């Protein structure tokens, strides 16, 4: 390759990187955070599937299986929350879109952890033929809080915007 061509292409790449960092679009340094965010989305999906199974079992009055599934969903949402928290911390606020999205999903997961915990308590109370109304009421409140946060989808780690 001609030295001039190599020099021009190197300068062009460096200049585009410089310009993209000035415009807020250089996301290369946030690739690991985006990958962590995606792991959170995946963990959330698995936990949500488990929660769906738990709801079905609860509706079918299969209290022991519902309690077990709600406990598993709670643990899954907790794992997802850790991933979203790690993604949020990795941005240090320097990538507003990823930071904010991670923050919302972290909060959503924490609300679902609480909801699943109360649904597990309600299932256990029903299994023991005890009153489950308080636990059901609290679970519904936490479900509502979780629903206040929009669902996020996976990010393309190589092509996303840091702009809020």
Short mmCIF file of C-alpha atoms in Angstrom, two decimals:
data_model
loop_
_atom_site.label_atom_id
_atom_site.label_comp_id
_atom_site.label_asym_id
_atom_site.label_seq_id
_atom_site.Cartn_x
_atom_site.Cartn_y
_atom_site.Cartn_z
CA UNK A 1 0.00 0.00 0.00
CA UNK A 2 1.20 3.47 -0.84
CA UNK A 3 2.48 5.44 2.19
CA UNK A 4 0.34 8.45 1.30
CA UNK A 5 -2.81 6.31 1.12
CA UNK A 6 -1.95 4.67 4.44
CA UNK A 7 -1.25 8.03 6.06
CA UNK A 8 -4.49 9.54 4.71
CA UNK A 9 -6.57 6.57 5.84
CA UNK A 10 -4.96 6.66 9.30
CA UNK A 11 -5.61 10.38 9.61
CA UNK A 12 -9.19 9.92 8.39
CA UNK A 13 -9.89 7.17 10.93
CA UNK A 14 -8.33 9.22 13.72
CA UNK A 15 -10.19 12.34 12.66
CA UNK A 16 -13.52 10.52 12.46
CA UNK A 17 -12.91 9.08 15.94
CA UNK A 18 -12.06 12.53 17.22
CA UNK A 19 -15.11 14.09 15.59
CA UNK A 20 -17.40 11.35 16.81
CA UNK A 21 -16.18 11.82 20.37
CA UNK A 22 -16.84 15.55 20.11
CA UNK A 23 -20.37 14.96 18.84
CA UNK A 24 -21.08 12.38 21.51
CA UNK A 25 -21.30 9.46 19.12
CA UNK A 26 -18.08 7.61 19.94
CA UNK A 27 -19.51 4.57 21.66
CA UNK A 28 -16.53 2.22 21.39
CA UNK A 29 -15.54 2.69 25.02
CA UNK A 30 -19.09 1.77 26.08
CA UNK A 31 -19.18 -1.50 24.13
CA UNK A 32 -18.55 -3.58 27.28
CA UNK A 33 -21.36 -1.71 29.06
CA UNK A 34 -23.69 -2.38 26.15
CA UNK A 35 -22.79 -6.07 26.26
CA UNK A 36 -23.46 -6.10 30.01
CA UNK A 37 -26.79 -4.38 29.34
CA UNK A 38 -27.62 -7.11 26.82
CA UNK A 39 -26.82 -9.79 29.40
CA UNK A 40 -29.30 -8.01 31.67
CA UNK A 41 -31.94 -8.03 28.93
CA UNK A 42 -31.36 -11.76 28.43
CA UNK A 43 -31.54 -12.47 32.18
CA UNK A 44 -34.69 -10.35 32.39
CA UNK A 45 -36.29 -12.36 29.60
CA UNK A 46 -35.60 -15.65 31.36
CA UNK A 47 -36.92 -14.29 34.66
CA UNK A 48 -40.03 -12.91 32.98
CA UNK A 49 -40.71 -16.30 31.41
CA UNK A 50 -40.40 -17.92 34.83
CA UNK A 51 -42.74 -15.28 36.27
CA UNK A 52 -45.27 -16.06 33.53
CA UNK A 53 -45.15 -19.74 34.48
CA UNK A 54 -45.59 -18.77 38.13
CA UNK A 55 -48.66 -16.66 37.30
CA UNK A 56 -50.16 -19.56 35.38
CA UNK A 57 -49.57 -21.93 38.29
CA UNK A 58 -50.97 -19.39 40.75
CA UNK A 59 -54.08 -19.01 38.60
CA UNK A 60 -54.44 -22.80 38.52
CA UNK A 61 -54.14 -22.89 42.33
CA UNK A 62 -50.97 -24.94 42.18
CA UNK A 63 -49.58 -23.04 45.15
CA UNK A 64 -46.42 -25.07 45.76
CA UNK A 65 -45.25 -24.81 42.14
CA UNK A 66 -46.27 -21.13 42.01
CA UNK A 67 -44.22 -20.35 45.13
CA UNK A 68 -41.22 -22.17 43.69
CA UNK A 69 -41.48 -20.41 40.31
CA UNK A 70 -41.98 -16.99 41.89
CA UNK A 71 -38.87 -17.53 44.01
CA UNK A 72 -36.92 -18.53 40.89
CA UNK A 73 -38.24 -15.47 39.02
CA UNK A 74 -37.24 -13.25 41.95
CA UNK A 75 -33.70 -14.61 41.78
CA UNK A 76 -33.66 -14.13 38.01
CA UNK A 77 -34.78 -10.50 38.27
CA UNK A 78 -32.15 -9.95 40.93
CA UNK A 79 -29.47 -11.32 38.57
CA UNK A 80 -30.74 -9.05 35.78
CA UNK A 81 -30.67 -6.07 38.15
CA UNK A 82 -27.00 -6.76 38.88
CA UNK A 83 -26.21 -6.72 35.15
CA UNK A 84 -28.12 -3.47 34.62
CA UNK A 85 -26.40 -1.93 37.62
CA UNK A 86 -23.01 -2.96 36.26
CA UNK A 87 -23.87 -1.44 32.86
CA UNK A 88 -25.02 1.76 34.54
CA UNK A 89 -21.88 2.00 36.64
CA UNK A 90 -19.67 1.31 33.61
CA UNK A 91 -20.99 4.39 31.86
CA UNK A 92 -20.39 6.70 34.86
CA UNK A 93 -23.07 8.89 33.31
CA UNK A 94 -20.87 9.57 30.26
CA UNK A 95 -23.22 7.78 27.90
CA UNK A 96 -26.63 9.19 28.87
CA UNK A 97 -28.78 6.88 26.75
CA UNK A 98 -27.14 3.70 28.03
CA UNK A 99 -26.89 5.01 31.58
CA UNK A 100 -30.55 6.05 31.71
CA UNK A 101 -31.79 2.88 30.05
CA UNK A 102 -29.75 0.78 32.48
CA UNK A 103 -31.08 2.80 35.41
CA UNK A 104 -34.71 2.27 34.33
CA UNK A 105 -34.24 -1.44 33.83
CA UNK A 106 -32.41 -1.74 37.15
CA UNK A 107 -35.36 -0.10 38.93
CA UNK A 108 -37.84 -2.23 37.03
CA UNK A 109 -36.01 -5.38 38.08
CA UNK A 110 -35.92 -4.30 41.72
CA UNK A 111 -39.68 -3.72 41.66
CA UNK A 112 -40.19 -7.17 40.15
CA UNK A 113 -37.95 -8.72 42.79
CA UNK A 114 -40.31 -7.28 45.41
CA UNK A 115 -43.42 -8.33 43.50
CA UNK A 116 -42.20 -11.91 43.05
CA UNK A 117 -41.24 -12.11 46.70
CA UNK A 118 -44.77 -11.10 47.73
CA UNK A 119 -46.34 -13.46 45.18
CA UNK A 120 -44.20 -16.28 46.61
CA UNK A 121 -45.43 -15.32 50.09
CA UNK A 122 -49.02 -15.30 48.86
CA UNK A 123 -48.57 -18.72 47.27
CA UNK A 124 -47.07 -20.10 50.47
CA UNK A 125 -49.93 -18.63 52.52
CA UNK A 126 -52.50 -20.17 50.18
CA UNK A 127 -50.71 -23.51 50.39
CA UNK A 128 -51.01 -23.34 54.18
CA UNK A 129 -54.70 -22.29 53.85
CA UNK A 130 -53.86 -18.92 55.39
CA UNK A 131 -54.95 -15.43 54.35
CA UNK A 132 -52.92 -14.25 51.36
CA UNK A 133 -54.71 -10.95 50.74
CA UNK A 134 -52.01 -8.70 52.21
CA UNK A 135 -49.23 -10.37 50.22
CA UNK A 136 -51.36 -10.28 47.05
CA UNK A 137 -52.09 -6.59 47.57
CA UNK A 138 -48.42 -5.75 48.05
CA UNK A 139 -47.43 -7.88 45.06
CA UNK A 140 -49.94 -6.02 42.90
CA UNK A 141 -48.52 -2.67 44.03
CA UNK A 142 -44.99 -3.75 43.11
CA UNK A 143 -46.18 -5.15 39.78
CA UNK A 144 -47.68 -1.73 39.09
CA UNK A 145 -44.44 0.02 39.97
CA UNK A 146 -42.51 -2.25 37.64
CA UNK A 147 -44.97 -1.54 34.84
CA UNK A 148 -44.13 2.17 35.09
CA UNK A 149 -40.79 1.45 33.40
CA UNK A 150 -40.72 0.70 29.67
CA UNK A 151 -39.28 -2.56 28.46
CA UNK A 152 -35.90 -2.27 26.78
CA UNK A 153 -34.59 -4.43 24.02
CA UNK A 154 -31.06 -5.51 23.28
CA UNK A 155 -28.55 -2.98 21.97
CA UNK A 156 -26.21 -3.44 19.06
CA UNK A 157 -22.88 -3.00 20.90
CA UNK A 158 -21.28 -1.74 17.69
CA UNK A 159 -24.03 0.64 16.65
CA UNK A 160 -25.97 2.53 19.30
CA UNK A 161 -26.17 6.15 20.25
CA UNK A 162 -25.15 7.62 23.59
CA UNK A 163 -27.45 10.54 23.08
CA UNK A 164 -30.35 10.57 25.49
#
